[in-house]
C-alpha atoms as a PDB file:
ATOM      1  CA  MET A   1      14.437  35.157  18.662  1.00  0.00           C
ATOM      2  CA  ARG A   2      16.567  33.275  21.211  1.00  0.00           C
ATOM      3  CA  ARG A   3      14.824  35.035  24.097  1.00  0.00           C
ATOM      4  CA  ARG A   4      11.421  33.997  22.774  1.00  0.00           C
ATOM      5  CA  ILE A   5      12.587  30.406  22.305  1.00  0.00           C
ATOM      6  CA  GLY A   6      14.040  30.381  25.825  1.00  0.00           C
ATOM      7  CA  ALA A   7      10.872  31.851  27.307  1.00  0.00           C
ATOM      8  CA  HIS A   8       8.762  29.296  25.457  1.00  0.00           C
ATOM      9  CA  MET A   9      10.938  26.423  26.711  1.00  0.00           C
ATOM     10  CA  VAL A  10      10.683  27.652  30.308  1.00  0.00           C
ATOM     11  CA  ALA A  11       6.903  28.039  29.983  1.00  0.00           C
ATOM     12  CA  SER A  12       6.652  24.554  28.509  1.00  0.00           C
ATOM     13  CA  VAL A  13       8.510  23.002  31.435  1.00  0.00           C
ATOM     14  CA  ALA A  14       6.421  25.000  33.906  1.00  0.00           C
ATOM     15  CA  THR A  15       3.020  24.098  32.414  1.00  0.00           C
ATOM     16  CA  SER A  16       3.433  20.596  30.970  1.00  0.00           C
ATOM     17  CA  PRO A  17       3.650  17.576  33.244  1.00  0.00           C
ATOM     18  CA  HIS A  18       6.903  15.710  32.759  1.00  0.00           C
ATOM     19  CA  VAL A  19       6.344  12.148  33.884  1.00  0.00           C
ATOM     20  CA  ALA A  20       7.856   8.824  32.920  1.00  0.00           C
ATOM     21  CA  MET A  21       6.218   5.555  33.868  1.00  0.00           C
ATOM     22  CA  SER A  22       7.348   2.024  33.277  1.00  0.00           C
ATOM     23  CA  VAL A  23       5.388  -1.191  33.719  1.00  0.00           C
ATOM     24  CA  GLU A  24       6.793  -4.685  33.389  1.00  0.00           C
ATOM     25  CA  VAL A  25       4.409  -7.240  31.888  1.00  0.00           C
ATOM     26  CA  ASP A  26       4.696 -11.017  31.485  1.00  0.00           C
ATOM     27  CA  PHE A  27       3.724 -11.801  27.882  1.00  0.00           C
ATOM     28  CA  SER A  28       4.499 -15.520  28.011  1.00  0.00           C
ATOM     29  CA  GLY A  29       0.777 -16.413  27.903  1.00  0.00           C
ATOM     30  CA  VAL A  30       0.189 -14.084  24.962  1.00  0.00           C
ATOM     31  CA  ASP A  31       3.206 -15.550  23.170  1.00  0.00           C
ATOM     32  CA  ALA A  32       1.819 -19.067  23.668  1.00  0.00           C
ATOM     33  CA  VAL A  33      -1.569 -18.073  22.216  1.00  0.00           C
ATOM     34  CA  ARG A  34       0.093 -16.277  19.288  1.00  0.00           C
ATOM     35  CA  ALA A  35       2.253 -19.335  18.551  1.00  0.00           C
ATOM     36  CA  ALA A  36      -0.752 -21.680  18.675  1.00  0.00           C
ATOM     37  CA  ALA A  37      -3.293 -19.507  16.827  1.00  0.00           C
ATOM     38  CA  GLY A  38      -0.939 -17.451  14.660  1.00  0.00           C
ATOM     39  CA  PRO A  39      -0.787 -19.687  11.576  1.00  0.00           C
ATOM     40  CA  MET A  40      -4.563 -20.220  11.576  1.00  0.00           C
ATOM     41  CA  TRP A  41      -5.120 -16.497  12.021  1.00  0.00           C
ATOM     42  CA  ARG A  42      -2.755 -15.640   9.148  1.00  0.00           C
ATOM     43  CA  GLN A  43      -4.542 -18.114   6.880  1.00  0.00           C
ATOM     44  CA  SER A  44      -8.028 -16.795   7.675  1.00  0.00           C
ATOM     45  CA  GLU A  45      -7.241 -13.068   8.004  1.00  0.00           C
ATOM     46  CA  GLY A  46      -4.279 -12.680   5.662  1.00  0.00           C
ATOM     47  CA  ARG A  47      -2.031 -10.967   8.205  1.00  0.00           C
ATOM     48  CA  SER A  48      -0.154 -11.724  11.417  1.00  0.00           C
ATOM     49  CA  LEU A  49      -1.718 -11.848  14.836  1.00  0.00           C
ATOM     50  CA  THR A  50       0.010  -8.967  16.644  1.00  0.00           C
ATOM     51  CA  TYR A  51       0.187  -7.975  20.305  1.00  0.00           C
ATOM     52  CA  LEU A  52      -2.218  -5.054  19.830  1.00  0.00           C
ATOM     53  CA  PRO A  53      -5.509  -7.009  20.169  1.00  0.00           C
ATOM     54  CA  PHE A  54      -4.295  -8.525  23.436  1.00  0.00           C
ATOM     55  CA  ILE A  55      -3.193  -5.152  24.802  1.00  0.00           C
ATOM     56  CA  ALA A  56      -6.452  -3.478  23.733  1.00  0.00           C
ATOM     57  CA  SER A  57      -8.508  -6.239  25.346  1.00  0.00           C
ATOM     58  CA  ALA A  58      -6.576  -6.002  28.617  1.00  0.00           C
ATOM     59  CA  LEU A  59      -6.908  -2.208  28.609  1.00  0.00           C
ATOM     60  CA  CYS A  60     -10.689  -2.351  28.038  1.00  0.00           C
ATOM     61  CA  ARG A  61     -11.089  -4.896  30.833  1.00  0.00           C
ATOM     62  CA  ALA A  62      -8.979  -2.760  33.201  1.00  0.00           C
ATOM     63  CA  ILE A  63     -11.003   0.369  32.422  1.00  0.00           C
ATOM     64  CA  ALA A  64     -14.278  -1.523  32.964  1.00  0.00           C
ATOM     65  CA  ALA A  65     -13.049  -2.886  36.283  1.00  0.00           C
END
């Protein structure tokens, strides 16, 4: 059993890419928009305005570009 686990671990390291990437982003503009529009958004939508819509929008624009 240990040999099979060891062989599987070695195969996993050999076949799977092991990469770490880090990106630093300035969210001060997003924070300002969230602070200004957050209460209105909560009142109309019933939940908080999170970072996800801003990230998704930026990602879609980057892919299109």
